[in-house]
mmCIF file of C-alpha atoms in Angstrom:
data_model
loop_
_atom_site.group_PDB
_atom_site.id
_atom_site.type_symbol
_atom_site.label_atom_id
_atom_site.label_comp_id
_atom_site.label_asym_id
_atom_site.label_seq_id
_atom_site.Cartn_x
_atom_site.Cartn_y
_atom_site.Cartn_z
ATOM 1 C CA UNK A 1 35.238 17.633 139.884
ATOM 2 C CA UNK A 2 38.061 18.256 137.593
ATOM 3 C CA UNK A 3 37.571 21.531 135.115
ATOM 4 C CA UNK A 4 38.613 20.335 131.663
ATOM 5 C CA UNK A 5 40.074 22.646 128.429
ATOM 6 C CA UNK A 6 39.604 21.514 125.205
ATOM 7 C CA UNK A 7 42.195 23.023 122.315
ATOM 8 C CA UNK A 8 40.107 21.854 119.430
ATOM 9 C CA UNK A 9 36.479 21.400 118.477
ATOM 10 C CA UNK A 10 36.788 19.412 115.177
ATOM 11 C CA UNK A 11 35.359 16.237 114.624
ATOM 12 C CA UNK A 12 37.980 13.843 116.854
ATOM 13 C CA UNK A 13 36.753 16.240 119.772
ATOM 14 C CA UNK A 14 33.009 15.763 119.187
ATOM 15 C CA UNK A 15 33.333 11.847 118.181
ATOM 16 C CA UNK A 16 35.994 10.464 120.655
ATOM 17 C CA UNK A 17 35.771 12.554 123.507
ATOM 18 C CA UNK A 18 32.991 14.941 124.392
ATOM 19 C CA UNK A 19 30.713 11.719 124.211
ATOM 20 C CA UNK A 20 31.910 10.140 126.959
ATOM 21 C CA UNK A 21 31.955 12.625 129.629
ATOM 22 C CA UNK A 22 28.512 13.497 129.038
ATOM 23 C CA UNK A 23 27.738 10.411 131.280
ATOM 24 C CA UNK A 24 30.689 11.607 133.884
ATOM 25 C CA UNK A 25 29.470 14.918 134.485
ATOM 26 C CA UNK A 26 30.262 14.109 138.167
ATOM 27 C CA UNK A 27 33.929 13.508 137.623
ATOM 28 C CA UNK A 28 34.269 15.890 134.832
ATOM 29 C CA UNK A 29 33.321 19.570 133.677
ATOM 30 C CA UNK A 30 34.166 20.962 129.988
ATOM 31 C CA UNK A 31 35.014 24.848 131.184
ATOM 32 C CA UNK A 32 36.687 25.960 128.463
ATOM 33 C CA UNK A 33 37.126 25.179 124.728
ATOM 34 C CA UNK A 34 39.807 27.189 122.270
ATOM 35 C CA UNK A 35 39.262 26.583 118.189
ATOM 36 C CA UNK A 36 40.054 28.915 115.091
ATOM 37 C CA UNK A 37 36.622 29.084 114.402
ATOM 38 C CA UNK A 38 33.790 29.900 116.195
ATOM 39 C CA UNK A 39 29.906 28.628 115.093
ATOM 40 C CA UNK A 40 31.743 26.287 112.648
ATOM 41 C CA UNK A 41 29.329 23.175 115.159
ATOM 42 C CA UNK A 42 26.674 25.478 115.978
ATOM 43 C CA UNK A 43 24.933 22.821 117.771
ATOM 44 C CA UNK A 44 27.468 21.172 119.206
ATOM 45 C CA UNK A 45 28.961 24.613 120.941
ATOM 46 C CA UNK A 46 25.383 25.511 121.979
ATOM 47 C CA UNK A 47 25.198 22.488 124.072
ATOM 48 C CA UNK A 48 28.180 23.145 125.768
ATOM 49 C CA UNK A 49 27.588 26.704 126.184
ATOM 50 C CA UNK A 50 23.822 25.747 127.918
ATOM 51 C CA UNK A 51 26.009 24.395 130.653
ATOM 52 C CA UNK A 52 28.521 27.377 131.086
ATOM 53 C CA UNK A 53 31.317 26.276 128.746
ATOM 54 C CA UNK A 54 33.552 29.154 127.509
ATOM 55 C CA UNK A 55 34.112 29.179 123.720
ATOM 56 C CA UNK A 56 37.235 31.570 122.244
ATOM 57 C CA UNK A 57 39.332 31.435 119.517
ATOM 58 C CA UNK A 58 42.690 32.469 122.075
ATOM 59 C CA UNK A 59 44.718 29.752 123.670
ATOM 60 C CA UNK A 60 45.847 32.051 126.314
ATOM 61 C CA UNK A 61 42.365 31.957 127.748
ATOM 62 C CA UNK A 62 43.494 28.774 128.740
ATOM 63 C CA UNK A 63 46.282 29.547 129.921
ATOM 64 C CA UNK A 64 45.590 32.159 132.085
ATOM 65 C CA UNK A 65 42.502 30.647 133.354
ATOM 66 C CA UNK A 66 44.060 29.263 136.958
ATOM 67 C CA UNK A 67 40.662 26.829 137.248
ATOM 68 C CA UNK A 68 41.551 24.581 134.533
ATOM 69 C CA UNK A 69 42.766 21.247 135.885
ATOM 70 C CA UNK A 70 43.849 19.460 132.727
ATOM 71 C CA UNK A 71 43.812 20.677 128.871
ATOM 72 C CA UNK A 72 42.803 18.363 126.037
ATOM 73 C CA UNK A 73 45.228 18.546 122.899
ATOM 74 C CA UNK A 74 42.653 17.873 119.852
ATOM 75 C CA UNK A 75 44.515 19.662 117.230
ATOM 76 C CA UNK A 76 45.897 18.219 114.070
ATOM 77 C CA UNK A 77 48.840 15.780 114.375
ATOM 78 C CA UNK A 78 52.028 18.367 113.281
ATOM 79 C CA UNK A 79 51.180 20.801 116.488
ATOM 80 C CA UNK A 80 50.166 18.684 118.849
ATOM 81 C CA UNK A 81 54.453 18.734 120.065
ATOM 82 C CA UNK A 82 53.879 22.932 119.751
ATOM 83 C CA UNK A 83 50.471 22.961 121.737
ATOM 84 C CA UNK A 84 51.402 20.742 124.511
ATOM 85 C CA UNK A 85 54.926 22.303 125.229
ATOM 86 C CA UNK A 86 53.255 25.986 125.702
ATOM 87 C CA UNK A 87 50.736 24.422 127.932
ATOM 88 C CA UNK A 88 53.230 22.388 129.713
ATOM 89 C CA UNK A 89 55.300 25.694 130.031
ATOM 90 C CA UNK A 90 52.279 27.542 131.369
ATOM 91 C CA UNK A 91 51.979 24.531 134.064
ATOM 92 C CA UNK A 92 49.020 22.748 132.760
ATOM 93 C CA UNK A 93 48.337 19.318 133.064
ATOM 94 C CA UNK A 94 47.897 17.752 129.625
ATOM 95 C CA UNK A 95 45.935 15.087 127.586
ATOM 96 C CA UNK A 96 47.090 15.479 124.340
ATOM 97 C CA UNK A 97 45.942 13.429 121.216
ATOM 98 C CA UNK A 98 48.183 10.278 119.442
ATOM 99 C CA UNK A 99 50.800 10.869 118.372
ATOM 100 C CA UNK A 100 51.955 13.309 120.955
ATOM 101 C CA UNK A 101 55.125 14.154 118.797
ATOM 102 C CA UNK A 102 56.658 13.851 115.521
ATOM 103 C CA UNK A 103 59.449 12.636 117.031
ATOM 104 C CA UNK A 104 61.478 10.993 119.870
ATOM 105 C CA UNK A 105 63.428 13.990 120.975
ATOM 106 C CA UNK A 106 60.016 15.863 121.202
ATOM 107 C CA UNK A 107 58.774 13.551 123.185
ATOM 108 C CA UNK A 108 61.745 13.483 125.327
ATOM 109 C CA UNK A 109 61.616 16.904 125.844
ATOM 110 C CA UNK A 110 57.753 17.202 126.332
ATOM 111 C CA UNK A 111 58.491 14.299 129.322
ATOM 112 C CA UNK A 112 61.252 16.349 130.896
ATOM 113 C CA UNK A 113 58.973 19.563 130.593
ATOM 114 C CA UNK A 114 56.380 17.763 132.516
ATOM 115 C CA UNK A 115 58.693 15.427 135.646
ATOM 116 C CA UNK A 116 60.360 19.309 135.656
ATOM 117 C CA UNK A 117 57.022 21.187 136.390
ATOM 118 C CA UNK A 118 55.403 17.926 138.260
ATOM 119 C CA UNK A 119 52.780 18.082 135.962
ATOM 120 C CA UNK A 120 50.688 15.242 134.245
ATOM 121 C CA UNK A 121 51.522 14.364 130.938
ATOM 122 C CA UNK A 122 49.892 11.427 128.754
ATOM 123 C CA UNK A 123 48.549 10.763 125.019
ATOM 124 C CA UNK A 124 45.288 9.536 124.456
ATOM 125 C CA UNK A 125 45.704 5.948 123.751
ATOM 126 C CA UNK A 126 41.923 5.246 123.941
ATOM 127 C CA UNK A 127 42.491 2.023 122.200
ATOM 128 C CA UNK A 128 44.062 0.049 125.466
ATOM 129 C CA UNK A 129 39.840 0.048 125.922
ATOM 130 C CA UNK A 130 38.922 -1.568 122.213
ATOM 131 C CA UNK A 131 36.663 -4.537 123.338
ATOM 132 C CA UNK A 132 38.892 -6.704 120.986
ATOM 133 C CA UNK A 133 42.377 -5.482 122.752
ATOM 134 C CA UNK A 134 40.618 -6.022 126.378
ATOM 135 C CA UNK A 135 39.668 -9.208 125.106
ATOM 136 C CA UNK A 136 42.527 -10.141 123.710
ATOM 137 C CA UNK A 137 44.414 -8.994 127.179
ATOM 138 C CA UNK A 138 41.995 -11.769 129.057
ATOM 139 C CA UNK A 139 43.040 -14.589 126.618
ATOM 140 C CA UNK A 140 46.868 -13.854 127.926
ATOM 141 C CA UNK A 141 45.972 -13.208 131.170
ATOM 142 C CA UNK A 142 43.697 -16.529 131.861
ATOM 143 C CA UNK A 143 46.763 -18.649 130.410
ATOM 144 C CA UNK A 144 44.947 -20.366 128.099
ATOM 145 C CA UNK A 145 47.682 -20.143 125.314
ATOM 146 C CA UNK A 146 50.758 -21.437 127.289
ATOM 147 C CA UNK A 147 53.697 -19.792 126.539
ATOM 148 C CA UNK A 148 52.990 -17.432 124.037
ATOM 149 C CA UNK A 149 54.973 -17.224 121.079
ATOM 150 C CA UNK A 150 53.652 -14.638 118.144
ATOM 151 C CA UNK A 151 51.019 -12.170 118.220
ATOM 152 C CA UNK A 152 49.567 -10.665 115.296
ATOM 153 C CA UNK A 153 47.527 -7.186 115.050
ATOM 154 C CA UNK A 154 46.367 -5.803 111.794
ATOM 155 C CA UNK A 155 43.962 -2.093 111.271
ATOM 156 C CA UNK A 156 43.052 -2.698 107.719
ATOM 157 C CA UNK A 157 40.666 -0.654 105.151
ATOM 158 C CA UNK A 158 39.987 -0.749 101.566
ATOM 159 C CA UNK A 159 40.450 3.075 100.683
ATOM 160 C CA UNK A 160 42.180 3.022 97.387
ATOM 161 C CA UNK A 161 41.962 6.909 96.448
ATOM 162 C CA UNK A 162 43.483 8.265 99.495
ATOM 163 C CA UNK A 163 46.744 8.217 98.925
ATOM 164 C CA UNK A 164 48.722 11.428 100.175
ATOM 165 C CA UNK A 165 51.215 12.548 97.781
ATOM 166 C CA UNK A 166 53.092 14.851 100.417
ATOM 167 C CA UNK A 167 54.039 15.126 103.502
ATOM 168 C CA UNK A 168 56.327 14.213 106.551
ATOM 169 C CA UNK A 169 56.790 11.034 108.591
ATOM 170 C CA UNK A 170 53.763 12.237 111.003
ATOM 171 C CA UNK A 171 51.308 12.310 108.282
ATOM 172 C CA UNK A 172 52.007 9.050 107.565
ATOM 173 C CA UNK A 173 50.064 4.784 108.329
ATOM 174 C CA UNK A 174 52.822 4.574 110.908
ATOM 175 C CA UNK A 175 52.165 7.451 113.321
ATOM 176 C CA UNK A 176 48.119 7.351 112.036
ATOM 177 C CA UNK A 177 46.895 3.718 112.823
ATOM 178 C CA UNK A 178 50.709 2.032 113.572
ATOM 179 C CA UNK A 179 50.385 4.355 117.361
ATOM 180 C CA UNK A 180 47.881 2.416 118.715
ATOM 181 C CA UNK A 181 49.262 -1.168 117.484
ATOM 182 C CA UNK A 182 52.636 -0.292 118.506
ATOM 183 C CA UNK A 183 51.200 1.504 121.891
ATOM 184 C CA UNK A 184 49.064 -1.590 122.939
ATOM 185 C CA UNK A 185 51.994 -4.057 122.246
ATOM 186 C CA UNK A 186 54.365 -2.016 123.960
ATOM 187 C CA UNK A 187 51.565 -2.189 127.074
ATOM 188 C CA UNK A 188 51.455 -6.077 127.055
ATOM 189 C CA UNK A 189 55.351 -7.105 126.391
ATOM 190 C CA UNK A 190 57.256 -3.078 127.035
ATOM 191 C CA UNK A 191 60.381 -2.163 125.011
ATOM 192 C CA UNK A 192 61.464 -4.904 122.334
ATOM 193 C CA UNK A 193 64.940 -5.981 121.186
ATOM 194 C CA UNK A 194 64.671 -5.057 118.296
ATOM 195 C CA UNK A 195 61.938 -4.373 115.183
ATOM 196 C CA UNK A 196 62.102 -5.039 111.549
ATOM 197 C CA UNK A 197 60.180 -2.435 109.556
ATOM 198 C CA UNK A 198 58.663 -2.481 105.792
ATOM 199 C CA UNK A 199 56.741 0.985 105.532
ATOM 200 C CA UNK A 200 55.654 1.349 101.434
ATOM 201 C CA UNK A 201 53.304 3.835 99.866
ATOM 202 C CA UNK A 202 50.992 1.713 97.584
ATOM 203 C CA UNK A 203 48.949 3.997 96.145
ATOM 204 C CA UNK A 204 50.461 6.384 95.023
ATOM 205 C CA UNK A 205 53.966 5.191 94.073
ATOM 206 C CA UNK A 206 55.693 7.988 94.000
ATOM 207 C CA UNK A 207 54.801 9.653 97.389
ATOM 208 C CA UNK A 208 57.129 9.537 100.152
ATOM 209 C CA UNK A 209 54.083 9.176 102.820
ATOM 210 C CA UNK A 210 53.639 5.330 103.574
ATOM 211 C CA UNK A 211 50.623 3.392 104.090
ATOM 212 C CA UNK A 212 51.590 0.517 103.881
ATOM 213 C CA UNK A 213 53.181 -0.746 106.854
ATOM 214 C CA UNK A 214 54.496 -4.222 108.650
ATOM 215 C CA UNK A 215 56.609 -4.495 111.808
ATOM 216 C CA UNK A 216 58.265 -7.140 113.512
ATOM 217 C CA UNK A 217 59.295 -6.498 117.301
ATOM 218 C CA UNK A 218 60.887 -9.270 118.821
ATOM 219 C CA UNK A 219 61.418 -10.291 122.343
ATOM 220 C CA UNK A 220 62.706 -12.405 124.785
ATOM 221 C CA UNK A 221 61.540 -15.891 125.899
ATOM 222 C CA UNK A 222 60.976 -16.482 121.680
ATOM 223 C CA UNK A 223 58.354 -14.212 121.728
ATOM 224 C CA UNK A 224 57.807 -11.860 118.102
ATOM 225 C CA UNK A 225 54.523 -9.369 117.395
ATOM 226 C CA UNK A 226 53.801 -8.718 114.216
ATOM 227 C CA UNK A 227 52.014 -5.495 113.256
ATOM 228 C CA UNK A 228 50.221 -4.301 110.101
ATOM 229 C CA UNK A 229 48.234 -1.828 108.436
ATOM 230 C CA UNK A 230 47.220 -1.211 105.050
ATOM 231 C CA UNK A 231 44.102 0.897 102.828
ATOM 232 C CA UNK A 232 44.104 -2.283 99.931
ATOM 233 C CA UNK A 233 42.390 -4.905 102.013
ATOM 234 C CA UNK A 234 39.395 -5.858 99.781
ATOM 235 C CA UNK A 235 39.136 -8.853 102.094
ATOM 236 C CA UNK A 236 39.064 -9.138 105.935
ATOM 237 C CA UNK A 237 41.971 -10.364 107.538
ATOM 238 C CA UNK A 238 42.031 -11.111 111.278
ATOM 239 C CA UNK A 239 42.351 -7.882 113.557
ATOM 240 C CA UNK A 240 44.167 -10.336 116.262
ATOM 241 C CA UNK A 241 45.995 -14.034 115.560
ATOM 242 C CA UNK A 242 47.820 -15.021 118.975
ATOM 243 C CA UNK A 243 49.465 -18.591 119.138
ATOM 244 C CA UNK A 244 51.501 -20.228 122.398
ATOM 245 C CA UNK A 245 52.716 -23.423 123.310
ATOM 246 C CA UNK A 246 48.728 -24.918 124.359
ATOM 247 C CA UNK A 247 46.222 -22.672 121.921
ATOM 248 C CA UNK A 248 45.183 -20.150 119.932
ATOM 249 C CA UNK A 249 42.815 -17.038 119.613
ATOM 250 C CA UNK A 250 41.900 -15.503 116.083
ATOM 251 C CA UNK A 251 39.137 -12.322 115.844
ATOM 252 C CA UNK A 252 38.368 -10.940 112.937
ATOM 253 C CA UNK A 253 36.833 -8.317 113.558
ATOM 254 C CA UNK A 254 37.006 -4.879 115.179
ATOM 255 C CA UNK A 255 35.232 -2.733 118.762
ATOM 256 C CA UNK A 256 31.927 -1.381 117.445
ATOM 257 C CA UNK A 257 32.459 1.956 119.168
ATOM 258 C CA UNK A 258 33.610 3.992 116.510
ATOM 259 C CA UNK A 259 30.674 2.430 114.109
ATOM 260 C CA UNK A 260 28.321 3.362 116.798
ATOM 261 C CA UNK A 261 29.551 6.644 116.960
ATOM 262 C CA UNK A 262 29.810 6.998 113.429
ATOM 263 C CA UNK A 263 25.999 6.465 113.320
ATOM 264 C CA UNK A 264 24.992 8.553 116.048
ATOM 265 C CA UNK A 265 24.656 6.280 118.483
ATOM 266 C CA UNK A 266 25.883 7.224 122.419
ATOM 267 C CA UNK A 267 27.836 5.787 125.487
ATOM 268 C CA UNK A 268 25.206 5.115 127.745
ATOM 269 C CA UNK A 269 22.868 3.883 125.487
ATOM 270 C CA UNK A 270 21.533 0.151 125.482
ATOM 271 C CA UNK A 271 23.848 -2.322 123.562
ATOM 272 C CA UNK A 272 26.515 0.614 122.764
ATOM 273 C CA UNK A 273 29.955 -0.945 121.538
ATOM 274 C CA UNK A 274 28.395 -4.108 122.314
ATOM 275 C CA UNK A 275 29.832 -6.747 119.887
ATOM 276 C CA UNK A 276 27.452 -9.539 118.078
ATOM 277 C CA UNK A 277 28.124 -12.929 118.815
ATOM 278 C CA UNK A 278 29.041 -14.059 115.210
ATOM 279 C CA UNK A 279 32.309 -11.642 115.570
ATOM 280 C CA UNK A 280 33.086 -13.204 118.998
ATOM 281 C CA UNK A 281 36.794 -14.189 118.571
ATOM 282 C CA UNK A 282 37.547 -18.488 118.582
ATOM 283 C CA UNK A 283 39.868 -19.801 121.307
ATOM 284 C CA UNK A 284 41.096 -23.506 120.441
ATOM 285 C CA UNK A 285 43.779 -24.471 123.138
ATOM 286 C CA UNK A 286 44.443 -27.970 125.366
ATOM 287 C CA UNK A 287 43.523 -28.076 128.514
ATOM 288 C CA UNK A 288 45.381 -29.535 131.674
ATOM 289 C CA UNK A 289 44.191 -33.136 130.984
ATOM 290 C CA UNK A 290 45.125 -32.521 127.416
ATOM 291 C CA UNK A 291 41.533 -32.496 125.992
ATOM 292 C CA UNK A 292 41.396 -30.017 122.737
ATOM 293 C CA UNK A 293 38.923 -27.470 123.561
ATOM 294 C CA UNK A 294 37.443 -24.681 121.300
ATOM 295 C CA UNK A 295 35.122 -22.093 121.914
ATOM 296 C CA UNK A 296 33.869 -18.813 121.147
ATOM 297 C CA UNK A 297 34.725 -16.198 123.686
ATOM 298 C CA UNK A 298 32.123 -13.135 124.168
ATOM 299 C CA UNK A 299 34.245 -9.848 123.616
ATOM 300 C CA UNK A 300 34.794 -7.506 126.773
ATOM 301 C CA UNK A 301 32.744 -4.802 126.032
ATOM 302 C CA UNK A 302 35.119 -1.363 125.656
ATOM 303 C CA UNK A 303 35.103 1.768 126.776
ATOM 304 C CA UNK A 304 37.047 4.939 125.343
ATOM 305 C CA UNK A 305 36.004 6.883 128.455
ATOM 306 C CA UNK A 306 38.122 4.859 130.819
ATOM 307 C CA UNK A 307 41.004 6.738 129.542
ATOM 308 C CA UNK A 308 39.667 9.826 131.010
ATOM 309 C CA UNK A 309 38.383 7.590 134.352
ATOM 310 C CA UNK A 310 42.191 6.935 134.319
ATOM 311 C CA UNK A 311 43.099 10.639 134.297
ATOM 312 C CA UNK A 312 41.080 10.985 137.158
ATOM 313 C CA UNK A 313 42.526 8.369 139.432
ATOM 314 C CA UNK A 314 45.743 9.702 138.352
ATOM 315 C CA UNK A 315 44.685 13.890 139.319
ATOM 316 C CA UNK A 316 42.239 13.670 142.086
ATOM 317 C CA UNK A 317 43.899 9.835 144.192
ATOM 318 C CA UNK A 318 47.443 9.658 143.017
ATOM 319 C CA UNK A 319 47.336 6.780 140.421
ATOM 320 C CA UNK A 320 49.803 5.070 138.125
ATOM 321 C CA UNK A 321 49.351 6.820 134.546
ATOM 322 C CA UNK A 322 47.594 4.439 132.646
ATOM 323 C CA UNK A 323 50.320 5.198 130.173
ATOM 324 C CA UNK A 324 53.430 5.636 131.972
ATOM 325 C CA UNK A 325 56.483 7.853 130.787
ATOM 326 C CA UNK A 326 58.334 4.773 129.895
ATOM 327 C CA UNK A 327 55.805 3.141 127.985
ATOM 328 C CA UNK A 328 54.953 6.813 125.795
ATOM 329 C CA UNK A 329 58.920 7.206 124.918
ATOM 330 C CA UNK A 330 59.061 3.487 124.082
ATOM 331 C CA UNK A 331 56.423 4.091 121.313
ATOM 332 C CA UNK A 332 57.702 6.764 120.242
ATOM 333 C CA UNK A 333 61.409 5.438 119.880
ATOM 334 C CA UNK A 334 59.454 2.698 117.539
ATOM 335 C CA UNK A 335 57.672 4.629 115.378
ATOM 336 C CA UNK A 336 60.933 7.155 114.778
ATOM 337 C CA UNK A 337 63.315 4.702 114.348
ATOM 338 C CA UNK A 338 61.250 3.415 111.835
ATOM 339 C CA UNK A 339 61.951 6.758 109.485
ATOM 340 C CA UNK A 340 65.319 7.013 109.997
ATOM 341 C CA UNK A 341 66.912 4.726 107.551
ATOM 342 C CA UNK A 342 66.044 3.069 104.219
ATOM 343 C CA UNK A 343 62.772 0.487 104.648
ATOM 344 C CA UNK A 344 62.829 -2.590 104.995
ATOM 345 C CA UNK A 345 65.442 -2.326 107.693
ATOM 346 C CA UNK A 346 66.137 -4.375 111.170
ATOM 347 C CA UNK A 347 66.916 -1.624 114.355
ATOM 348 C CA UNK A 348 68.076 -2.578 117.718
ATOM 349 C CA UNK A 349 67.088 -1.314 120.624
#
């Protein structure tokens, strides 16, 4: 049984976390949880507290509390590099939210912090367990495609009056939605050449916060992903487009576990982030005998909790991160490298 800290008790805590170790109460206890504000999820915090969790509004409760095996970083984006470096310092192990910097050289120092003090260290890259990216990972992994040659990943919304007029490169589509993309690339295919990046604001044309964004990251053996996100799709556009030398899969649409959540609805409970059969992605590749085949494929169903299941294996039997240090700095050499010259702009790695 690992005792678990939360820093934060907003609504990413509640939605994308706390849910899913309600059905691993045998792996997992919640002993501790530090917010600004007390009674602001009276329910919520009564729930926990029926069980024995400690609320305060002091991180050094945490940090003097020997018994906590790994702290949860569920703070806004600009101190999650703060947060997890005083933890790390007080020789905590640490899940800390996306992105776990603004920067590469906070990264790098938040890795060194961590190998230096032997301690775990890893964001919270729940989407390597989207039933579309698990899906998508079977496709490659079965060999129907061949030889692959592009892969395409979009997160797209129609949100046209949410445009930020200020802020820094963290508040921006890039680190936001563009860390996952980027992160579950960079966990099929690892570091790329090199990426071309075209980051625009398009709502509001004279903020310097983009959300707008489409990267190229190209590789070797001919192989290119192309990412994208933007908030003016009125239409759907695939989520996934893979081609290769025998096939192709396309899916349009999305993993229904944040909708579930959105609406209430549990891990644990029947059909949960199941997907419906009419948003099954369509495989159309050539077999061995060179017949053209095309079916539907019925999406893996996903699972945001296997990123703590991970953490486990990793604290209690000496696992492989699910995330390794490599893979966390390569992301976050993408997304900075992206903000450090004029857009659209080519950078080699």
């Amino acid at each position: 049984m690992l005792n678990i800290a939360y820093v934060g008790f907003g609504k990413s805590t509640n939605r994308y976390h706390l849910p899913y170790l309600k059905i691993r109460q045998d792996k997992f206890k919640v002993a501790r949880v530090v917010t600004p504000t007390l009674g602001k999820r009276p329910e919520a915090q009564a729930e926990l507290e029926a069980t024995g969790t400690l609320f305060s509004t002091n991180i050094s409760d945490i940090l003097t509390d020997s018994s906590i095996d790994l702290v949860v970083v569920v703070t806004p984006s600009s101190s999650h590099y703060a947060v997890t470096k005083q933890l790390l310092t007080a020789g905590k192990n640490v899940l800390v939210d996306k992105p776990m910097a603004a920067n590469l050289e906070e990264a790098e120092n938040l890795v060194a912090l961590a190998q230096k003090n032997q301690l775990f260290l890893m964001p919270y890259q729940s989407r390597r367990f989207d039933s579309d990216f698990l899906t998508v990972q079977d496709v490659i992994n079965n060999g129907y495609l061949g030889r692959l040659v592009d892969l395409e990943v979009h997160m797209d919304h129609y949100r046209p009056n949410d445009g930020k007029a200020k802020g820094t490169a963290i508040d921006g589509t890039l680190y936001d939605h563009g860390v996952h993309l980027v992160d579950q690339v960079v966990s099929l295919f690892g570091q790329p050449k090199s990426v071309a990046y075209d980051l625009r604001a398009t709502r509001l044309l004279e903020s310097m916060v983009e959300d707008h964004i489409a990267l190229n990251l190209f590789y070797d053996k001919a192989i290119k992903a192309n990412i994208g996100a933007t908030e003016l799709a009125t239409k759907a556009y695939p989520k996934w487009q893979i081609r290769g030398t025998k096939g192709t899969f396309v899916k349009y649409t999305v993993d229904e576990q944040e909708n579930d959540l959105k609406t209430g609805k549990l891990p644990g409970s029947d059909n949960f982030g199941l997907d419906a059969p009419q948003n099954y992605g369509q495989l159309v590749y050539y077999n061995q005998s060179g017949d053209r085949i095309e079916k539907y494929l019925p999406s893996i169903t996903g699972d945001y909790g296997r990123v703590y299941d991970s953490v486990y294996d990793t604290l209690v039997n000496g696992a492989p991160k699910l995330v390794s240090d490599e893979q966390m700095l390569t992301v976050m050499r993408i997304l900075s490298a992206g903000h450090f010259g004029q857009s659209p702009q080519l950078v080699t790695f």
